[in-house]
């Protein structure tokens, strides 16, 4: 008789906390620091339970001093520790970016590979709940643009746990971006499809490997975090019209799995990229360029559904209008068909 | 420096206005957010940081300022905005995301800008300080009168921008005052866990400028010390750092369960609520009656109610207006 494995659905927040706890149990060098990540368990719930289990020595609430604690993460990592550091909102990177892109990202190179900087920087992204222009950005491209940091961003709890485990074990700096609307905190609204079965045992999701989350033949939709969910919804809408869309979850921006995207577009001949980050100079251009450079034959001009090049507005009518969504992807497909 | 009777009544009236404003916002914020609390829902979406209890900091300082003076505030800006004379109707409409709001709905509660009275705020901790220093520099370079005041929380005093701004203002002897509203908490982290010293006024010594600590959330004491500091700045004698012990009677933001507070703390703070205290002072020390008090309270309520009605009645902007005002 086979025993069905019990479904254990977790939010991304719980999955992240579980991965961190499991690594902390087996590796004394792993510790966590950031604002309100201690007894409160993180504003976004991703360190819940850690302070109770590991105490204040390894789960450290910091002062509001990002410049200092981001630099401290670099120093501790270079000296043999494996810090996980939280930047509460990615929008706050401005007060500590030097430590990130000039130190964390470059010290390995500057030292000819002698110095390792195994920091995991976890940070929340995304809007949709009227938190306005200093608390709603994604900034995917800002981080992915600068060499020396891996950048991952899960769309569901399974990937969140596996990517976090892989990030902690990685000997390089890894930026772990989690989208607030996928986090499973009810007060931020929750994408139900992000809450999925998560195995209890520890596992890694390889960093730099995209996932084909829906197979199709007519169109490739590429996204990351929220973009994946918009893509899946659009694919379901298109399926009702007999159009078969393939959806790719990049899961990482650095390294970028161009091969999976190119293979898919070779099959479908059509490409739409969805990104909640600002459109210009962004993820969408990088993906489309990567396909174009390979001379992949296209049946229609590629499209992008990304955030317009404006600061994120507060008021719901403006913000909701500006955000990517499934309808915009369907409209982009219609535009492709009209012009092809 | 002692306030006149009129100044006392002005401070008291602003405190009432601010408190009643926050009480109304608190109620309206919860509209549409049931059964499950979702920040995105209701007539006031997004984060909401209320200033209940911190009114003395705003009124004691702003009593010395005119519209021409500059104020930068924080993610918790309403009390300061009100005391600085920000257009209440348009500020309320902004918080509701309406077209008639100060920025037409683009900024919201953490990004209140009213250029007419030189008020602005920002949601990034301590980042109002540099702009205050710069505004003071501008007045100095243009040979124009006016001082700049940067409000910040005690949590912000551990940011690099705090220390750099203090030094820059000091070395250039600029007319700027830094006002730390010490409400003892930075979200869930107690001041004692984040700050290596007890009171931030001690840090003034590191930059060779005067520092003052004001206990007791007392509007009259704040009026006194802030008045001296502002006069000093106006005389061209440079910056001052002031830390004020104040009380956060609300959560960090709406929806905060406040599980980190020691038992009984909230009750103890409410027992020291500065508004009834000031009312009693007026009744005891000034020619002030219950009837006058009731009239003042009714007046502030009517003003706030009208602002809220204005906000509710206003239209939302058209979505495409999001594309406007990126550049001018
Ligand atoms: C640079 C930066 N880091 C972190 C935050 C998140 N945050 C918002 S309010 C807050 C606490 C601020 O404490 P304090 O300065 O004492 O002001 P209070 O909230 O008590 O008024 C934090 C950490 C932020 N907005 N900006």
mmCIF file of N, CA and C and ligand atoms in Angstrom, chain A residues 35-36 43 63-66 69 87-89 91-93 95 134-135, chain B residues 47 49-50 54 74-76 79 110 122-127 152-157 159 180-189 248 251-253, ligand 1:
data_model
loop_
_atom_site.group_PDB
_atom_site.id
_atom_site.type_symbol
_atom_site.label_atom_id
_atom_site.label_comp_id
_atom_site.label_asym_id
_atom_site.label_seq_id
_atom_site.Cartn_x
_atom_site.Cartn_y
_atom_site.Cartn_z
ATOM 1 N N UNK A 35 16.637 44.739 10.495
ATOM 2 C CA UNK A 35 15.704 45.488 11.337
ATOM 3 C C UNK A 35 14.443 44.671 11.614
ATOM 4 N N UNK A 36 14.130 44.510 12.881
ATOM 5 C CA UNK A 36 12.889 43.839 13.298
ATOM 6 C C UNK A 36 12.821 42.373 12.867
ATOM 7 N N UNK A 43 9.233 42.008 9.458
ATOM 8 C CA UNK A 43 7.998 42.697 9.080
ATOM 9 C C UNK A 43 7.218 41.837 8.082
ATOM 10 N N UNK A 63 20.234 48.270 14.785
ATOM 11 C CA UNK A 63 19.740 49.648 14.705
ATOM 12 C C UNK A 63 19.380 49.951 13.245
ATOM 13 N N UNK A 64 18.727 51.084 13.018
ATOM 14 C CA UNK A 64 18.416 51.484 11.638
ATOM 15 C C UNK A 64 19.685 52.081 11.059
ATOM 16 N N UNK A 65 20.597 51.219 10.705
ATOM 17 C CA UNK A 65 21.963 51.609 10.303
ATOM 18 C C UNK A 65 22.406 50.726 9.150
ATOM 19 N N UNK A 66 21.702 50.814 8.041
ATOM 20 C CA UNK A 66 21.988 49.893 6.935
ATOM 21 C C UNK A 66 23.417 50.013 6.438
ATOM 22 N N UNK A 69 25.444 47.924 8.925
ATOM 23 C CA UNK A 69 25.266 46.465 9.004
ATOM 24 C C UNK A 69 25.435 45.779 7.657
ATOM 25 N N UNK A 87 17.441 43.659 4.146
ATOM 26 C CA UNK A 87 17.133 45.054 3.824
ATOM 27 C C UNK A 87 15.614 45.081 3.702
ATOM 28 N N UNK A 88 14.967 45.749 4.655
ATOM 29 C CA UNK A 88 13.522 45.567 4.819
ATOM 30 C C UNK A 88 12.743 45.777 3.509
ATOM 31 N N UNK A 89 13.011 46.893 2.847
ATOM 32 C CA UNK A 89 12.426 47.146 1.530
ATOM 33 C C UNK A 89 13.597 47.399 0.577
ATOM 34 N N UNK A 91 13.751 49.306 -1.709
ATOM 35 C CA UNK A 91 13.813 50.760 -1.933
ATOM 36 C C UNK A 91 14.835 51.440 -1.031
ATOM 37 N N UNK A 92 15.207 50.803 0.073
ATOM 38 C CA UNK A 92 16.147 51.431 1.019
ATOM 39 C C UNK A 92 17.601 51.199 0.620
ATOM 40 N N UNK A 93 17.825 50.556 -0.522
ATOM 41 C CA UNK A 93 19.199 50.224 -0.906
ATOM 42 C C UNK A 93 20.087 51.464 -0.989
ATOM 43 N N UNK A 95 20.716 53.810 0.957
ATOM 44 C CA UNK A 95 21.537 54.193 2.111
ATOM 45 C C UNK A 95 22.672 53.202 2.378
ATOM 46 N N UNK A 134 8.430 55.012 -2.485
ATOM 47 C CA UNK A 134 9.653 54.638 -1.756
ATOM 48 C C UNK A 134 9.509 53.271 -1.091
ATOM 49 N N UNK A 135 8.398 52.591 -1.339
ATOM 50 C CA UNK A 135 8.164 51.295 -0.697
ATOM 51 C C UNK A 135 7.513 50.284 -1.635
ATOM 52 N N UNK B 47 0.371 52.041 3.869
ATOM 53 C CA UNK B 47 0.800 52.121 5.265
ATOM 54 C C UNK B 47 0.241 53.383 5.915
ATOM 55 N N UNK B 49 1.079 55.629 9.438
ATOM 56 C CA UNK B 49 1.793 55.858 10.703
ATOM 57 C C UNK B 49 1.153 57.045 11.399
ATOM 58 N N UNK B 50 0.515 56.787 12.522
ATOM 59 C CA UNK B 50 -0.191 57.857 13.235
ATOM 60 C C UNK B 50 0.720 58.500 14.275
ATOM 61 N N UNK B 54 2.440 62.444 20.008
ATOM 62 C CA UNK B 54 3.664 63.172 19.681
ATOM 63 C C UNK B 54 3.401 64.637 19.334
ATOM 64 N N UNK B 74 8.963 63.142 8.543
ATOM 65 C CA UNK B 74 9.257 61.714 8.357
ATOM 66 C C UNK B 74 8.055 60.954 7.802
ATOM 67 N N UNK B 75 8.140 59.634 7.946
ATOM 68 C CA UNK B 75 7.020 58.742 7.607
ATOM 69 C C UNK B 75 5.838 58.956 8.557
ATOM 70 N N UNK B 76 6.045 59.669 9.656
ATOM 71 C CA UNK B 76 4.986 59.927 10.644
ATOM 72 C C UNK B 76 4.778 61.439 10.670
ATOM 73 N N UNK B 79 1.193 65.324 12.426
ATOM 74 C CA UNK B 79 1.175 66.337 13.491
ATOM 75 C C UNK B 79 2.061 67.523 13.133
ATOM 76 N N UNK B 110 2.986 59.328 3.193
ATOM 77 C CA UNK B 110 4.412 59.460 3.531
ATOM 78 C C UNK B 110 5.129 60.498 2.674
ATOM 79 N N UNK B 122 9.487 62.438 3.967
ATOM 80 C CA UNK B 122 9.992 61.306 3.200
ATOM 81 C C UNK B 122 9.921 60.052 4.052
ATOM 82 N N UNK B 123 9.765 58.912 3.399
ATOM 83 C CA UNK B 123 9.643 57.644 4.125
ATOM 84 C C UNK B 123 10.960 56.942 4.379
ATOM 85 N N UNK B 124 12.046 57.537 3.951
ATOM 86 C CA UNK B 124 13.350 56.894 4.153
ATOM 87 C C UNK B 124 13.989 57.503 5.399
ATOM 88 N N UNK B 125 14.287 56.640 6.356
ATOM 89 C CA UNK B 125 14.689 57.097 7.681
ATOM 90 C C UNK B 125 15.939 57.987 7.636
ATOM 91 N N UNK B 126 15.825 59.130 8.259
ATOM 92 C CA UNK B 126 16.896 60.144 8.421
ATOM 93 C C UNK B 126 17.164 60.946 7.151
ATOM 94 N N UNK B 127 16.491 60.622 6.064
ATOM 95 C CA UNK B 127 16.835 61.290 4.812
ATOM 96 C C UNK B 127 16.199 62.665 4.653
ATOM 97 N N UNK B 152 12.920 64.049 13.159
ATOM 98 C CA UNK B 152 13.283 62.653 12.933
ATOM 99 C C UNK B 152 12.929 61.841 14.171
ATOM 100 N N UNK B 153 12.882 60.533 14.005
ATOM 101 C CA UNK B 153 12.661 59.656 15.153
ATOM 102 C C UNK B 153 13.979 59.305 15.799
ATOM 103 N N UNK B 154 13.919 58.766 17.033
ATOM 104 C CA UNK B 154 15.190 58.406 17.699
ATOM 105 C C UNK B 154 15.882 57.282 16.941
ATOM 106 N N UNK B 155 15.109 56.463 16.232
ATOM 107 C CA UNK B 155 15.734 55.390 15.445
ATOM 108 C C UNK B 155 16.616 55.950 14.346
ATOM 109 N N UNK B 156 16.251 57.112 13.854
ATOM 110 C CA UNK B 156 16.988 57.725 12.749
ATOM 111 C C UNK B 156 18.355 58.233 13.180
ATOM 112 N N UNK B 157 18.533 58.403 14.487
ATOM 113 C CA UNK B 157 19.796 58.948 14.983
ATOM 114 C C UNK B 157 20.946 57.948 14.848
ATOM 115 N N UNK B 159 21.474 56.464 11.882
ATOM 116 C CA UNK B 159 21.772 56.446 10.455
ATOM 117 C C UNK B 159 22.999 57.308 10.169
ATOM 118 N N UNK B 180 14.750 65.464 17.419
ATOM 119 C CA UNK B 180 14.545 64.027 17.529
ATOM 120 C C UNK B 180 13.308 63.769 18.380
ATOM 121 N N UNK B 181 12.311 63.152 17.786
ATOM 122 C CA UNK B 181 11.117 62.753 18.530
ATOM 123 C C UNK B 181 11.376 61.355 19.076
ATOM 124 N N UNK B 182 11.770 61.278 20.337
ATOM 125 C CA UNK B 182 12.110 59.978 20.927
ATOM 126 C C UNK B 182 10.855 59.333 21.507
ATOM 127 N N UNK B 183 10.270 58.428 20.729
ATOM 128 C CA UNK B 183 9.078 57.717 21.226
ATOM 129 C C UNK B 183 9.441 56.326 21.722
ATOM 130 N N UNK B 184 10.725 56.097 21.916
ATOM 131 C CA UNK B 184 11.260 54.892 22.557
ATOM 132 C C UNK B 184 11.288 53.656 21.664
ATOM 133 N N UNK B 185 10.606 53.691 20.532
ATOM 134 C CA UNK B 185 10.541 52.500 19.677
ATOM 135 C C UNK B 185 10.844 52.838 18.231
ATOM 136 N N UNK B 186 11.615 51.968 17.594
ATOM 137 C CA UNK B 186 11.729 51.976 16.144
ATOM 138 C C UNK B 186 11.074 50.691 15.670
ATOM 139 N N UNK B 187 9.868 50.786 15.206
ATOM 140 C CA UNK B 187 8.996 49.628 14.968
ATOM 141 C C UNK B 187 8.986 48.766 16.240
ATOM 142 N N UNK B 188 9.640 47.588 16.226
ATOM 143 C CA UNK B 188 9.575 46.705 17.403
ATOM 144 C C UNK B 188 10.840 46.779 18.245
ATOM 145 N N UNK B 189 11.784 47.620 17.824
ATOM 146 C CA UNK B 189 13.078 47.628 18.505
ATOM 147 C C UNK B 189 13.159 48.808 19.480
ATOM 148 N N UNK B 248 4.500 57.424 21.755
ATOM 149 C CA UNK B 248 3.741 56.923 20.618
ATOM 150 C C UNK B 248 2.536 56.174 21.181
ATOM 151 N N UNK B 251 0.172 52.239 17.399
ATOM 152 C CA UNK B 251 1.147 51.249 16.957
ATOM 153 C C UNK B 251 2.140 51.919 16.018
ATOM 154 N N UNK B 252 3.155 51.156 15.593
ATOM 155 C CA UNK B 252 4.093 51.742 14.618
ATOM 156 C C UNK B 252 3.325 52.154 13.369
ATOM 157 N N UNK B 253 2.535 51.243 12.882
ATOM 158 C CA UNK B 253 1.610 51.582 11.800
ATOM 159 C C UNK B 253 0.284 50.895 12.066
HETATM 160 C C1 LIG C 1 16.462 53.709 5.489
HETATM 161 C C2 LIG C 1 15.254 53.069 6.077
HETATM 162 N N1 LIG C 1 15.408 51.946 6.808
HETATM 163 C C3 LIG C 1 14.341 51.332 7.343
HETATM 164 C C4 LIG C 1 13.082 51.830 7.166
HETATM 165 C C5 LIG C 1 11.890 51.108 7.727
HETATM 166 N N2 LIG C 1 11.320 51.816 8.858
HETATM 167 C C6 LIG C 1 10.272 52.651 8.712
HETATM 168 S S1 LIG C 1 9.866 53.403 10.129
HETATM 169 C C7 LIG C 1 11.092 52.630 10.970
HETATM 170 C C8 LIG C 1 11.309 52.910 12.412
HETATM 171 C C9 LIG C 1 11.676 54.318 12.588
HETATM 172 O O1 LIG C 1 11.895 54.594 13.906
HETATM 173 P P1 LIG C 1 12.061 56.080 14.388
HETATM 174 O O2 LIG C 1 13.051 56.789 13.519
HETATM 175 O O3 LIG C 1 12.348 56.046 15.821
HETATM 176 O O4 LIG C 1 10.662 56.754 14.081
HETATM 177 P P2 LIG C 1 9.211 56.315 14.635
HETATM 178 O O5 LIG C 1 8.680 55.285 13.694
HETATM 179 O O6 LIG C 1 9.381 55.813 16.000
HETATM 180 O O7 LIG C 1 8.405 57.562 14.537
HETATM 181 C C10 LIG C 1 11.804 51.768 10.145
HETATM 182 C C11 LIG C 1 12.917 50.909 10.548
HETATM 183 C C12 LIG C 1 12.953 52.996 6.377
HETATM 184 N N3 LIG C 1 11.755 53.532 6.138
HETATM 185 N N4 LIG C 1 14.045 53.593 5.867
#
